[in-house]
PDB file of C-alpha atoms in Angstrom:
ATOM      1  CA  UNK R   1       8.679  -4.655  50.296  1.00  0.00           C
ATOM      2  CA  UNK R   2       8.417  -8.016  52.001  1.00  0.00           C
ATOM      3  CA  UNK R   3       8.846 -10.187  48.850  1.00  0.00           C
ATOM      4  CA  UNK R   4      11.484  -7.881  47.438  1.00  0.00           C
ATOM      5  CA  UNK R   5      13.600  -8.636  50.613  1.00  0.00           C
ATOM      6  CA  UNK R   6      12.534 -12.333  50.258  1.00  0.00           C
ATOM      7  CA  UNK R   7      13.940 -12.673  46.770  1.00  0.00           C
ATOM      8  CA  UNK R   8      17.055 -10.685  47.678  1.00  0.00           C
ATOM      9  CA  UNK R   9      17.748 -13.725  50.029  1.00  0.00           C
ATOM     10  CA  UNK R  10      17.402 -16.127  47.208  1.00  0.00           C
ATOM     11  CA  UNK R  11      19.945 -14.340  44.748  1.00  0.00           C
ATOM     12  CA  UNK R  12      22.694 -16.891  43.320  1.00  0.00           C
ATOM     13  CA  UNK R  13      20.247 -19.729  44.197  1.00  0.00           C
ATOM     14  CA  UNK R  14      18.565 -21.907  41.314  1.00  0.00           C
ATOM     15  CA  UNK R  15      15.063 -21.191  40.784  1.00  0.00           C
ATOM     16  CA  UNK R  16      12.329 -22.293  38.302  1.00  0.00           C
ATOM     17  CA  UNK R  17      10.072 -19.230  37.049  1.00  0.00           C
ATOM     18  CA  UNK R  18       6.827 -20.283  35.321  1.00  0.00           C
ATOM     19  CA  UNK R  19       5.345 -17.608  33.494  1.00  0.00           C
ATOM     20  CA  UNK R  20       1.658 -16.930  32.678  1.00  0.00           C
ATOM     21  CA  UNK R  21       2.206 -18.085  29.018  1.00  0.00           C
ATOM     22  CA  UNK R  22       3.215 -21.242  30.665  1.00  0.00           C
ATOM     23  CA  UNK R  23       6.714 -20.793  29.839  1.00  0.00           C
ATOM     24  CA  UNK R  24       8.817 -22.397  32.475  1.00  0.00           C
ATOM     25  CA  UNK R  25      12.466 -21.170  32.766  1.00  0.00           C
ATOM     26  CA  UNK R  26      15.078 -22.761  35.144  1.00  0.00           C
ATOM     27  CA  UNK R  27      18.193 -20.502  36.044  1.00  0.00           C
ATOM     28  CA  UNK R  28      20.301 -18.691  38.598  1.00  0.00           C
ATOM     29  CA  UNK R  29      18.574 -15.662  40.198  1.00  0.00           C
ATOM     30  CA  UNK R  30      20.903 -12.964  39.919  1.00  0.00           C
ATOM     31  CA  UNK R  31      18.854  -9.629  40.558  1.00  0.00           C
ATOM     32  CA  UNK R  32      15.239  -8.579  41.785  1.00  0.00           C
ATOM     33  CA  UNK R  33      13.652  -5.237  42.103  1.00  0.00           C
ATOM     34  CA  UNK R  34      10.670  -3.869  44.087  1.00  0.00           C
ATOM     35  CA  UNK R  35       8.404  -4.764  41.147  1.00  0.00           C
ATOM     36  CA  UNK R  36       9.684  -8.249  41.631  1.00  0.00           C
ATOM     37  CA  UNK R  37      11.212  -7.974  38.012  1.00  0.00           C
ATOM     38  CA  UNK R  38      14.007 -10.828  37.835  1.00  0.00           C
ATOM     39  CA  UNK R  39      17.077 -11.404  36.191  1.00  0.00           C
ATOM     40  CA  UNK R  40      18.126 -15.125  35.600  1.00  0.00           C
ATOM     41  CA  UNK R  41      21.640 -16.251  34.389  1.00  0.00           C
ATOM     42  CA  UNK R  42      22.354 -19.266  32.750  1.00  0.00           C
ATOM     43  CA  UNK R  43      18.963 -20.371  31.914  1.00  0.00           C
ATOM     44  CA  UNK R  44      17.352 -23.539  30.481  1.00  0.00           C
ATOM     45  CA  UNK R  45      13.709 -24.099  29.377  1.00  0.00           C
ATOM     46  CA  UNK R  46      12.297 -26.691  31.836  1.00  0.00           C
ATOM     47  CA  UNK R  47       9.224 -27.842  29.548  1.00  0.00           C
ATOM     48  CA  UNK R  48      11.147 -30.268  27.357  1.00  0.00           C
ATOM     49  CA  UNK R  49      12.470 -27.401  25.154  1.00  0.00           C
ATOM     50  CA  UNK R  50       8.984 -27.061  23.598  1.00  0.00           C
ATOM     51  CA  UNK R  51       9.708 -23.398  23.278  1.00  0.00           C
ATOM     52  CA  UNK R  52      13.083 -23.577  21.364  1.00  0.00           C
ATOM     53  CA  UNK R  53      13.252 -19.927  20.369  1.00  0.00           C
ATOM     54  CA  UNK R  54      15.078 -19.605  23.897  1.00  0.00           C
ATOM     55  CA  UNK R  55      17.749 -22.211  23.033  1.00  0.00           C
ATOM     56  CA  UNK R  56      20.396 -19.542  22.366  1.00  0.00           C
ATOM     57  CA  UNK R  57      19.630 -17.222  25.359  1.00  0.00           C
ATOM     58  CA  UNK R  58      21.911 -17.756  28.370  1.00  0.00           C
ATOM     59  CA  UNK R  59      20.791 -14.590  30.536  1.00  0.00           C
ATOM     60  CA  UNK R  60      17.523 -12.682  30.590  1.00  0.00           C
ATOM     61  CA  UNK R  61      15.278 -10.256  32.152  1.00  0.00           C
ATOM     62  CA  UNK R  62      11.559 -11.175  33.396  1.00  0.00           C
ATOM     63  CA  UNK R  63       9.103  -8.324  34.048  1.00  0.00           C
ATOM     64  CA  UNK R  64       7.496  -9.302  37.289  1.00  0.00           C
ATOM     65  CA  UNK R  65       3.949  -8.988  36.016  1.00  0.00           C
ATOM     66  CA  UNK R  66       4.188 -11.825  33.788  1.00  0.00           C
ATOM     67  CA  UNK R  67       5.246 -14.312  36.382  1.00  0.00           C
ATOM     68  CA  UNK R  68       2.765 -16.877  37.649  1.00  0.00           C
ATOM     69  CA  UNK R  69       4.899 -18.885  40.027  1.00  0.00           C
ATOM     70  CA  UNK R  70       8.630 -19.049  41.180  1.00  0.00           C
ATOM     71  CA  UNK R  71       9.746 -22.436  42.284  1.00  0.00           C
ATOM     72  CA  UNK R  72      12.598 -22.844  44.698  1.00  0.00           C
ATOM     73  CA  UNK R  73      14.311 -25.206  47.125  1.00  0.00           C
ATOM     74  CA  UNK R  74      12.753 -25.694  50.512  1.00  0.00           C
ATOM     75  CA  UNK R  75      16.169 -25.185  52.362  1.00  0.00           C
ATOM     76  CA  UNK R  76      16.413 -21.686  50.726  1.00  0.00           C
ATOM     77  CA  UNK R  77      13.591 -20.412  52.969  1.00  0.00           C
ATOM     78  CA  UNK R  78      13.530 -19.760  56.563  1.00  0.00           C
ATOM     79  CA  UNK R  79       9.862 -20.323  56.957  1.00  0.00           C
ATOM     80  CA  UNK R  80       9.737 -18.999  60.794  1.00  0.00           C
ATOM     81  CA  UNK R  81      11.271 -15.864  59.444  1.00  0.00           C
ATOM     82  CA  UNK R  82       9.124 -15.479  56.691  1.00  0.00           C
ATOM     83  CA  UNK R  83       5.986 -16.050  58.758  1.00  0.00           C
ATOM     84  CA  UNK R  84       7.050 -13.665  61.226  1.00  0.00           C
ATOM     85  CA  UNK R  85       7.893 -10.910  58.588  1.00  0.00           C
ATOM     86  CA  UNK R  86       4.157 -11.660  57.000  1.00  0.00           C
ATOM     87  CA  UNK R  87       2.697 -10.849  60.526  1.00  0.00           C
ATOM     88  CA  UNK R  88       4.718  -7.620  60.827  1.00  0.00           C
ATOM     89  CA  UNK R  89       4.083  -6.370  57.223  1.00  0.00           C
ATOM     90  CA  UNK R  90       0.187  -7.328  57.649  1.00  0.00           C
ATOM     91  CA  UNK R  91       0.124  -5.046  60.796  1.00  0.00           C
ATOM     92  CA  UNK R  92       2.042  -2.106  59.062  1.00  0.00           C
ATOM     93  CA  UNK R  93      -0.167  -2.292  56.086  1.00  0.00           C
ATOM     94  CA  UNK R  94      -3.314  -2.255  58.224  1.00  0.00           C
ATOM     95  CA  UNK R  95      -1.928   0.758  60.303  1.00  0.00           C
ATOM     96  CA  UNK R  96      -0.969   2.737  57.119  1.00  0.00           C
ATOM     97  CA  UNK R  97      -4.402   2.015  55.457  1.00  0.00           C
ATOM     98  CA  UNK R  98      -6.479   3.173  58.514  1.00  0.00           C
TER      99      UNK R  98
ATOM    100  CA  UNK D   1     -10.412   5.405  71.390  1.00  0.00           C
ATOM    101  CA  UNK D   2      -7.693   2.450  71.567  1.00  0.00           C
ATOM    102  CA  UNK D   3     -10.622   0.199  73.086  1.00  0.00           C
ATOM    103  CA  UNK D   4     -12.826   1.115  70.281  1.00  0.00           C
ATOM    104  CA  UNK D   5     -10.175   0.230  67.506  1.00  0.00           C
ATOM    105  CA  UNK D   6      -9.505  -3.251  69.050  1.00  0.00           C
ATOM    106  CA  UNK D   7     -13.225  -4.180  69.172  1.00  0.00           C
ATOM    107  CA  UNK D   8     -13.760  -3.193  65.402  1.00  0.00           C
ATOM    108  CA  UNK D   9     -13.954  -6.216  62.903  1.00  0.00           C
ATOM    109  CA  UNK D  10     -10.653  -7.036  61.508  1.00  0.00           C
ATOM    110  CA  UNK D  11      -9.997  -6.516  57.951  1.00  0.00           C
ATOM    111  CA  UNK D  12      -9.829  -9.554  55.510  1.00  0.00           C
ATOM    112  CA  UNK D  13      -6.158  -9.581  55.115  1.00  0.00           C
ATOM    113  CA  UNK D  14      -5.675  -9.504  59.016  1.00  0.00           C
ATOM    114  CA  UNK D  15      -7.529 -12.473  59.299  1.00  0.00           C
ATOM    115  CA  UNK D  16      -5.507 -14.322  56.744  1.00  0.00           C
ATOM    116  CA  UNK D  17      -2.543 -13.793  59.202  1.00  0.00           C
ATOM    117  CA  UNK D  18      -4.194 -16.377  61.155  1.00  0.00           C
ATOM    118  CA  UNK D  19      -3.707 -18.879  58.400  1.00  0.00           C
ATOM    119  CA  UNK D  20       0.099 -18.650  58.630  1.00  0.00           C
ATOM    120  CA  UNK D  21       1.581 -22.043  58.895  1.00  0.00           C
ATOM    121  CA  UNK D  22      -1.684 -23.660  58.047  1.00  0.00           C
ATOM    122  CA  UNK D  23      -3.039 -25.405  54.998  1.00  0.00           C
ATOM    123  CA  UNK D  24      -4.944 -23.273  52.650  1.00  0.00           C
ATOM    124  CA  UNK D  25      -6.611 -23.626  49.463  1.00  0.00           C
ATOM    125  CA  UNK D  26      -5.962 -20.779  46.914  1.00  0.00           C
ATOM    126  CA  UNK D  27      -7.976 -20.537  43.747  1.00  0.00           C
ATOM    127  CA  UNK D  28      -6.178 -19.044  40.902  1.00  0.00           C
ATOM    128  CA  UNK D  29      -6.981 -17.638  37.317  1.00  0.00           C
ATOM    129  CA  UNK D  30      -6.776 -20.138  34.795  1.00  0.00           C
ATOM    130  CA  UNK D  31      -8.851 -23.010  36.349  1.00  0.00           C
ATOM    131  CA  UNK D  32      -5.964 -23.469  38.931  1.00  0.00           C
ATOM    132  CA  UNK D  33      -5.968 -24.529  42.706  1.00  0.00           C
ATOM    133  CA  UNK D  34      -2.990 -24.580  45.072  1.00  0.00           C
ATOM    134  CA  UNK D  35      -3.333 -26.295  48.322  1.00  0.00           C
ATOM    135  CA  UNK D  36      -0.224 -26.032  50.746  1.00  0.00           C
ATOM    136  CA  UNK D  37       1.148 -24.471  53.965  1.00  0.00           C
ATOM    137  CA  UNK D  38       1.003 -20.894  53.825  1.00  0.00           C
ATOM    138  CA  UNK D  39       4.399 -19.352  54.795  1.00  0.00           C
ATOM    139  CA  UNK D  40       4.108 -15.838  53.823  1.00  0.00           C
ATOM    140  CA  UNK D  41       1.915 -13.242  52.048  1.00  0.00           C
ATOM    141  CA  UNK D  42       1.564  -9.563  51.596  1.00  0.00           C
ATOM    142  CA  UNK D  43      -1.316  -6.949  50.787  1.00  0.00           C
ATOM    143  CA  UNK D  44      -1.150  -7.964  47.153  1.00  0.00           C
ATOM    144  CA  UNK D  45      -1.860 -11.444  48.021  1.00  0.00           C
ATOM    145  CA  UNK D  46       1.648 -12.573  46.725  1.00  0.00           C
ATOM    146  CA  UNK D  47       2.286 -15.719  48.947  1.00  0.00           C
ATOM    147  CA  UNK D  48       4.841 -18.291  49.635  1.00  0.00           C
ATOM    148  CA  UNK D  49       3.418 -21.847  50.095  1.00  0.00           C
ATOM    149  CA  UNK D  50       5.216 -24.979  51.230  1.00  0.00           C
ATOM    150  CA  UNK D  51       4.599 -28.684  50.431  1.00  0.00           C
ATOM    151  CA  UNK D  52       2.113 -27.510  47.728  1.00  0.00           C
ATOM    152  CA  UNK D  53       0.020 -29.309  45.279  1.00  0.00           C
ATOM    153  CA  UNK D  54      -1.323 -27.618  42.127  1.00  0.00           C
ATOM    154  CA  UNK D  55      -4.527 -28.734  40.656  1.00  0.00           C
ATOM    155  CA  UNK D  56      -4.835 -27.548  36.966  1.00  0.00           C
ATOM    156  CA  UNK D  57      -8.383 -28.295  35.562  1.00  0.00           C
ATOM    157  CA  UNK D  58      -8.889 -28.962  31.845  1.00  0.00           C
ATOM    158  CA  UNK D  59     -11.582 -27.245  29.867  1.00  0.00           C
ATOM    159  CA  UNK D  60     -13.127 -30.661  29.028  1.00  0.00           C
ATOM    160  CA  UNK D  61     -15.993 -30.758  31.647  1.00  0.00           C
ATOM    161  CA  UNK D  62     -14.933 -32.501  34.853  1.00  0.00           C
ATOM    162  CA  UNK D  63     -12.197 -34.619  33.885  1.00  0.00           C
ATOM    163  CA  UNK D  64      -9.537 -35.300  36.672  1.00  0.00           C
ATOM    164  CA  UNK D  65      -7.166 -32.329  37.235  1.00  0.00           C
ATOM    165  CA  UNK D  66      -3.349 -32.365  36.623  1.00  0.00           C
ATOM    166  CA  UNK D  67      -1.596 -32.410  39.686  1.00  0.00           C
ATOM    167  CA  UNK D  68       1.775 -30.883  40.440  1.00  0.00           C
ATOM    168  CA  UNK D  69       3.746 -31.024  43.586  1.00  0.00           C
ATOM    169  CA  UNK D  70       6.215 -28.449  44.815  1.00  0.00           C
ATOM    170  CA  UNK D  71       8.245 -28.166  47.860  1.00  0.00           C
ATOM    171  CA  UNK D  72       8.185 -24.217  47.863  1.00  0.00           C
ATOM    172  CA  UNK D  73       6.653 -22.082  45.952  1.00  0.00           C
ATOM    173  CA  UNK D  74       6.200 -18.211  45.356  1.00  0.00           C
ATOM    174  CA  UNK D  75       2.547 -17.481  44.060  1.00  0.00           C
ATOM    175  CA  UNK D  76       2.026 -13.755  42.331  1.00  0.00           C
ATOM    176  CA  UNK D  77      -1.027 -12.163  43.894  1.00  0.00           C
ATOM    177  CA  UNK D  78      -2.564 -10.778  40.595  1.00  0.00           C
ATOM    178  CA  UNK D  79      -3.487 -14.419  39.850  1.00  0.00           C
ATOM    179  CA  UNK D  80      -5.165 -15.142  43.215  1.00  0.00           C
ATOM    180  CA  UNK D  81      -9.027 -15.215  42.995  1.00  0.00           C
ATOM    181  CA  UNK D  82      -9.799 -16.401  46.564  1.00  0.00           C
ATOM    182  CA  UNK D  83      -8.313 -17.921  49.659  1.00  0.00           C
ATOM    183  CA  UNK D  84      -9.776 -20.489  51.958  1.00  0.00           C
ATOM    184  CA  UNK D  85      -8.594 -22.263  55.085  1.00  0.00           C
ATOM    185  CA  UNK D  86      -8.465 -26.155  54.934  1.00  0.00           C
ATOM    186  CA  UNK D  87      -8.853 -28.043  58.284  1.00  0.00           C
TER     187      UNK D  87
ATOM    188  CA  UNK L   1     -38.183  17.293  45.466  1.00  0.00           C
ATOM    189  CA  UNK L   2     -38.407  14.561  47.926  1.00  0.00           C
ATOM    190  CA  UNK L   3     -35.888  14.156  50.151  1.00  0.00           C
ATOM    191  CA  UNK L   4     -32.980  11.993  48.417  1.00  0.00           C
ATOM    192  CA  UNK L   5     -30.277  10.375  50.744  1.00  0.00           C
ATOM    193  CA  UNK L   6     -27.505   9.149  48.535  1.00  0.00           C
ATOM    194  CA  UNK L   7     -25.796   5.836  49.568  1.00  0.00           C
ATOM    195  CA  UNK L   8     -22.358   5.669  48.592  1.00  0.00           C
ATOM    196  CA  UNK L   9     -20.498   2.151  48.058  1.00  0.00           C
ATOM    197  CA  UNK L  10     -18.214   2.110  51.179  1.00  0.00           C
ATOM    198  CA  UNK L  11     -21.255   2.850  53.591  1.00  0.00           C
ATOM    199  CA  UNK L  12     -23.548   0.451  51.560  1.00  0.00           C
ATOM    200  CA  UNK L  13     -20.850  -2.255  51.953  1.00  0.00           C
ATOM    201  CA  UNK L  14     -20.697  -1.382  55.865  1.00  0.00           C
ATOM    202  CA  UNK L  15     -24.497  -1.900  56.019  1.00  0.00           C
ATOM    203  CA  UNK L  16     -24.026  -5.644  54.621  1.00  0.00           C
ATOM    204  CA  UNK L  17     -21.548  -6.712  57.185  1.00  0.00           C
ATOM    205  CA  UNK L  18     -22.982  -9.506  58.986  1.00  0.00           C
ATOM    206  CA  UNK L  19     -25.637  -9.981  56.378  1.00  0.00           C
ATOM    207  CA  UNK L  20     -25.934 -12.621  53.803  1.00  0.00           C
ATOM    208  CA  UNK L  21     -24.582 -11.393  50.576  1.00  0.00           C
ATOM    209  CA  UNK L  22     -23.907 -12.824  47.146  1.00  0.00           C
ATOM    210  CA  UNK L  23     -20.857 -11.780  45.406  1.00  0.00           C
ATOM    211  CA  UNK L  24     -20.296 -12.400  41.614  1.00  0.00           C
ATOM    212  CA  UNK L  25     -17.075 -12.610  39.991  1.00  0.00           C
ATOM    213  CA  UNK L  26     -15.957 -11.106  36.724  1.00  0.00           C
ATOM    214  CA  UNK L  27     -15.157 -14.593  35.636  1.00  0.00           C
ATOM    215  CA  UNK L  28     -17.398 -17.391  34.463  1.00  0.00           C
ATOM    216  CA  UNK L  29     -20.553 -15.967  36.171  1.00  0.00           C
ATOM    217  CA  UNK L  30     -19.155 -17.736  39.390  1.00  0.00           C
ATOM    218  CA  UNK L  31     -21.019 -16.533  42.645  1.00  0.00           C
ATOM    219  CA  UNK L  32     -20.237 -16.755  46.218  1.00  0.00           C
ATOM    220  CA  UNK L  33     -23.240 -16.684  48.800  1.00  0.00           C
ATOM    221  CA  UNK L  34     -22.191 -16.188  52.521  1.00  0.00           C
ATOM    222  CA  UNK L  35     -22.162 -13.923  55.356  1.00  0.00           C
ATOM    223  CA  UNK L  36     -19.878 -10.954  55.003  1.00  0.00           C
ATOM    224  CA  UNK L  37     -17.454 -10.816  57.806  1.00  0.00           C
ATOM    225  CA  UNK L  38     -15.206  -7.797  56.792  1.00  0.00           C
ATOM    226  CA  UNK L  39     -13.935  -5.636  54.244  1.00  0.00           C
ATOM    227  CA  UNK L  40     -11.166  -3.273  53.828  1.00  0.00           C
ATOM    228  CA  UNK L  41     -10.268  -0.057  51.994  1.00  0.00           C
ATOM    229  CA  UNK L  42      -9.589  -1.825  48.552  1.00  0.00           C
ATOM    230  CA  UNK L  43     -12.800  -3.742  48.988  1.00  0.00           C
ATOM    231  CA  UNK L  44     -11.256  -7.311  49.601  1.00  0.00           C
ATOM    232  CA  UNK L  45     -13.924  -9.393  51.070  1.00  0.00           C
ATOM    233  CA  UNK L  46     -14.148 -12.022  53.840  1.00  0.00           C
ATOM    234  CA  UNK L  47     -17.063 -14.408  53.853  1.00  0.00           C
ATOM    235  CA  UNK L  48     -17.979 -17.211  56.170  1.00  0.00           C
ATOM    236  CA  UNK L  49     -20.502 -20.155  55.948  1.00  0.00           C
ATOM    237  CA  UNK L  50     -19.951 -19.677  52.033  1.00  0.00           C
ATOM    238  CA  UNK L  51     -21.547 -21.652  49.199  1.00  0.00           C
ATOM    239  CA  UNK L  52     -19.972 -21.485  45.742  1.00  0.00           C
ATOM    240  CA  UNK L  53     -22.429 -21.448  42.820  1.00  0.00           C
ATOM    241  CA  UNK L  54     -20.639 -22.191  39.596  1.00  0.00           C
ATOM    242  CA  UNK L  55     -22.411 -23.657  36.442  1.00  0.00           C
ATOM    243  CA  UNK L  56     -25.533 -24.539  38.482  1.00  0.00           C
ATOM    244  CA  UNK L  57     -23.470 -26.637  40.764  1.00  0.00           C
ATOM    245  CA  UNK L  58     -23.412 -25.637  44.544  1.00  0.00           C
ATOM    246  CA  UNK L  59     -20.535 -26.389  46.901  1.00  0.00           C
ATOM    247  CA  UNK L  60     -20.239 -25.504  50.592  1.00  0.00           C
ATOM    248  CA  UNK L  61     -16.834 -24.018  51.085  1.00  0.00           C
ATOM    249  CA  UNK L  62     -16.906 -22.378  54.288  1.00  0.00           C
ATOM    250  CA  UNK L  63     -14.801 -19.413  55.266  1.00  0.00           C
ATOM    251  CA  UNK L  64     -12.993 -17.386  52.213  1.00  0.00           C
ATOM    252  CA  UNK L  65     -11.344 -14.358  51.516  1.00  0.00           C
ATOM    253  CA  UNK L  66     -12.064 -12.877  47.964  1.00  0.00           C
ATOM    254  CA  UNK L  67      -9.219 -10.636  46.321  1.00  0.00           C
ATOM    255  CA  UNK L  68     -10.843  -7.274  45.339  1.00  0.00           C
ATOM    256  CA  UNK L  69     -10.182  -7.146  41.746  1.00  0.00           C
ATOM    257  CA  UNK L  70     -12.213 -10.347  40.873  1.00  0.00           C
ATOM    258  CA  UNK L  71     -15.525  -8.989  42.162  1.00  0.00           C
ATOM    259  CA  UNK L  72     -18.327  -7.814  39.877  1.00  0.00           C
ATOM    260  CA  UNK L  73     -20.664  -7.078  42.442  1.00  0.00           C
ATOM    261  CA  UNK L  74     -21.818  -7.583  45.683  1.00  0.00           C
ATOM    262  CA  UNK L  75     -25.632  -7.744  46.488  1.00  0.00           C
ATOM    263  CA  UNK L  76     -27.839  -8.486  49.545  1.00  0.00           C
ATOM    264  CA  UNK L  77     -28.961 -12.104  49.450  1.00  0.00           C
ATOM    265  CA  UNK L  78     -32.676 -12.615  49.477  1.00  0.00           C
ATOM    266  CA  UNK L  79     -33.300 -14.674  52.396  1.00  0.00           C
ATOM    267  CA  UNK L  80     -35.861 -17.263  51.287  1.00  0.00           C
ATOM    268  CA  UNK L  81     -39.333 -17.369  53.260  1.00  0.00           C
ATOM    269  CA  UNK L  82     -41.349 -19.528  50.911  1.00  0.00           C
ATOM    270  CA  UNK L  83     -40.688 -18.853  47.085  1.00  0.00           C
ATOM    271  CA  UNK L  84     -37.896 -16.233  46.706  1.00  0.00           C
ATOM    272  CA  UNK L  85     -38.467 -15.696  42.886  1.00  0.00           C
ATOM    273  CA  UNK L  86     -42.137 -14.506  43.512  1.00  0.00           C
ATOM    274  CA  UNK L  87     -40.710 -12.234  46.290  1.00  0.00           C
ATOM    275  CA  UNK L  88     -38.141 -10.758  43.770  1.00  0.00           C
ATOM    276  CA  UNK L  89     -40.896 -10.269  40.999  1.00  0.00           C
ATOM    277  CA  UNK L  90     -43.307  -8.753  43.147  1.00  0.00           C
ATOM    278  CA  UNK L  91     -40.744  -6.341  44.483  1.00  0.00           C
ATOM    279  CA  UNK L  92     -40.154  -5.241  40.877  1.00  0.00           C
ATOM    280  CA  UNK L  93     -43.558  -4.676  40.061  1.00  0.00           C
ATOM    281  CA  UNK L  94     -44.349  -2.826  43.204  1.00  0.00           C
ATOM    282  CA  UNK L  95     -41.503  -0.190  42.331  1.00  0.00           C
ATOM    283  CA  UNK L  96     -42.793   0.315  38.955  1.00  0.00           C
ATOM    284  CA  UNK L  97     -46.218   1.134  40.415  1.00  0.00           C
ATOM    285  CA  UNK L  98     -44.818   3.444  42.826  1.00  0.00           C
ATOM    286  CA  UNK L  99     -42.999   5.257  40.289  1.00  0.00           C
ATOM    287  CA  UNK L 100     -46.043   5.476  37.809  1.00  0.00           C
ATOM    288  CA  UNK L 101     -47.683   7.112  40.510  1.00  0.00           C
TER     289      UNK L 101
END
């Protein structure tokens, strides 16, 4: 649930999603779910419109499993908060698996 | 009993916890490596890395990798092969 | 007829902790030789003093964590005292002889 909460803090921010098929999509993150599926608004293809079939698309849904990276602004992220949350999540995971 | 559990060897993911805020090298599927500061992770190996450099190795044996820099990136865990601390 | 004691995967891995192991990945025949530090329920692995063996090239990479889904197998590394290959072959032959008897 950690990264679900993390992405919720990024809603309404601009992100660039790089998919496993090398398509890069820049857009405003509107929505995320527990599978880390994403909805982006007002998108533009970041790599020189090498893949023009998305030219007319404004908003889209991305299945979480197809994502390789999500790039974001460093200022959007509270690093100490994220580190602390990871430590707690790791402890919880270890305890639930034992 | 509690003394016994404390002296048990920790699990691999527990030990990644010690790498938070440290520089790590992550080997990824598709001949890629990502080096940067580990800010967050979970049991799926989803990670957030800051000040990251991505190295993409081409198929034509041992030519120089393509380097891409990002200030903050989320890496999905299913691409991760291995994680190694860098001093 | 003779007593057969099954060794299941989890207990087998636990016997390998603190021993030198070789982990082969599913991809590119890449192997990692190192000391197995710890495992978890998913069989994620942690190795130290690791050497990466890939396409004949060996590189020391130190401490690593291997995500479980990448692993093809984990085996005990034969610690070399002299010629490891001879030792390996001899072991195979001995086993065959024992079975025929």
